Amino acid sequence: MENNGWSEFEIGAMLRSFEGPATNIATTHTEDRNYSASNSFTASVADWRIEKPVFNKDYCIDCQFCWIYCPDMSIISRDKKMIGVDMDHCKGCGICVEVCPTNPKSLLMFQEQHDDEVALAEWPEKETKEK
Amino acid sequence: MSEIKKIKNLKEFSTSADRFEGANLLCPGCAHSIIVREVLNATNDDLILSAATGCLEVCTAVYPYTSWDASWIHIGFENGSTAVAGAEAMHKALKRKGRLKQDRDPKFVSFAGDGASYDIGFQWISGCFERGHNMMHVVLDNEVYANTGGQRSSSTPIGSSATTSPAGRISYGEKKNKKDMLAIMAAHGSPYVAQVAPNKWKNMIKAIQHGFEAEGPVFINAMSACTTEWKFAPEDTIAISDLATDSLVFPLYEIIDGQKLNITYRPKNVVPVEEYLAAQGRFKHLFKDQYKYLIKEWQERVDQKWDYLQRREEASV
Ligand code: SF4
Ligand code: SF4
């Protein structure tokens, strides 16, 4: 084998997260990023779900509990407002529903094949505590 | 020196742009990912990261994908810490020689599970801390080798059923108590060590930012509730984490300069250890008559530790 310098080495399995220069990623949201095809953002785990979260913005107080505790970066918040769920990356764990503090909840789990509009129309009423 | 990111409240924090991506293969409801998000979002600085072999590593770098939006390296089970230490040493040398293309100071962080930290990578971490690298080592402490099928590690607590210490007719499962890594790392003279939990996000951010500001090797033990091996439903990750911190099974505290201990979270209502144990399948057998005494012993251990932590805090040692 030839004696190669560092710069001649094969790079092995090096994956780029972005195409071209990637500066200030920490302050650039997903919609403005130039993801490369090897970034898992371009993949989907939607088929992992049996149940999906449905978001009802009428009751949401933008507390962001769902945003901080979603393990899959799937709660989309912009300008301090919760605006929806990223259905390509949500695994349907249900944590967001559990931590949502409103009454009724602003996020609820439904069967994956359930229609979102129907789900919203069926939304439960405010629960009153029994005395 | 870079500025500390301002995070006054959760609304402000939610404007962060994650540098960790979805469609990784971590289980639904995995706390690892919640911890990683909280750590990475605590700063806007450049990041040099590593992960030791473990769930986090195998699930976030499945060829041809990466889930990391920052420089990230994986080498082996034992050497995630030294990979980052090497990068840190190189950065320091290039900076000294004026050979850095951009004069930016990244944060150096290695992630590893309890297996890769308490057992397999232990001497490597110890070496990093002894040499005094300017880095942070974050343990995703789920108290078991979850990636390889739930074998016990030296972080597995007494009474937990693991695949290499299974509970059954003649055994209550793991027989050894969890290793006190925080004390061990503080004894290295580290400027900052802390135990944190993802459900207490504000406490966590404060600890991480404190760690980023400290000069020298910082050790963070982050409790990571594991839906698969602790055996609870994926939607309950935060509820289980609350039980862990509020029962004081996982007390949150920090030790500064290897000496000064501060308790960083005091639950308003302390819940019995029994409630924490009852919520998880790995402790199910403890509720059989023959093993119930272990629950009592566990409560006594937790009370003793809490008492010890309070006494140390008060004495400021
Ligand atoms: S169900 Fe789980 S993955 Fe999906 S948005 Fe809610 S917390 Fe995130
Ligand atoms: S947890 Fe509920 S109320 Fe809070 S931001 Fe999310 S959906 Fe809205």
Coordinates of N, CA and C and ligand atoms in Angstrom, one line a residue, chain A residues 55 59-67 75 82 96 99-102 106-107, ligand 2:
Chain A
F55 N -54.7 18.5 16.1 CA -54.5 19.7 16.8 C -55.8 20.6 16.6
Y59 N -58.6 25.8 21.3 CA -58.4 25.8 22.7 C -57.0 26.0 23.2
C60 N -56.1 26.1 22.2 CA -54.7 26.2 22.5 C -54.3 27.6 23.1
I61 N -53.5 27.5 24.2 CA -53.1 28.7 24.8 C -51.6 29.0 24.6
D62 N -51.0 28.3 23.6 CA -49.6 28.5 23.2 C -48.6 28.4 24.4
C63 N -48.9 27.4 25.3 CA -48.0 27.2 26.4 C -46.7 26.6 26.0
Q64 N -46.7 25.9 24.9 CA -45.5 25.2 24.4 C -45.0 24.0 25.1
F65 N -45.9 23.5 26.0 CA -45.5 22.2 26.7 C -45.3 21.1 25.6
C66 N -46.2 21.1 24.6 CA -46.1 20.0 23.6 C -44.8 20.2 22.8
W67 N -44.4 21.4 22.6 CA -43.2 21.7 21.8 C -42.0 21.2 22.6
I75 N -43.7 19.1 16.8 CA -44.6 20.2 17.1 C -44.0 21.4 16.4
M82 N -48.0 27.8 18.6 CA -48.1 26.4 18.1 C -48.9 26.4 16.9
C96 N -47.5 14.6 23.6 CA -48.0 16.0 23.5 C -49.4 16.1 24.0
V99 N -49.3 16.1 27.9 CA -48.8 17.3 28.6 C -49.7 18.5 28.3
C100 N -50.6 18.4 27.4 CA -51.4 19.6 27.0 C -52.3 19.9 28.2
P101 N -52.3 21.2 28.7 CA -53.0 21.5 30.0 C -54.4 22.0 29.8
T102 N -54.8 22.2 28.5 CA -56.1 22.9 28.4 C -57.3 22.0 28.7
S106 N -56.1 20.5 23.7 CA -56.0 21.1 22.3 C -55.4 20.1 21.4
L107 N -54.9 19.0 21.9 CA -54.4 17.9 21.1 C -55.0 16.6 21.6
Ligands
SF4_2 S1 -49.6 21.9 25.0 FE1 -51.7 22.3 24.2 S2 -52.1 24.4 24.9 FE2 -49.9 24.1 25.0 S3 -49.1 24.9 23.0 FE3 -49.4 22.6 22.9 S4 -51.5 22.4 22.0 FE4 -51.3 24.5 22.8

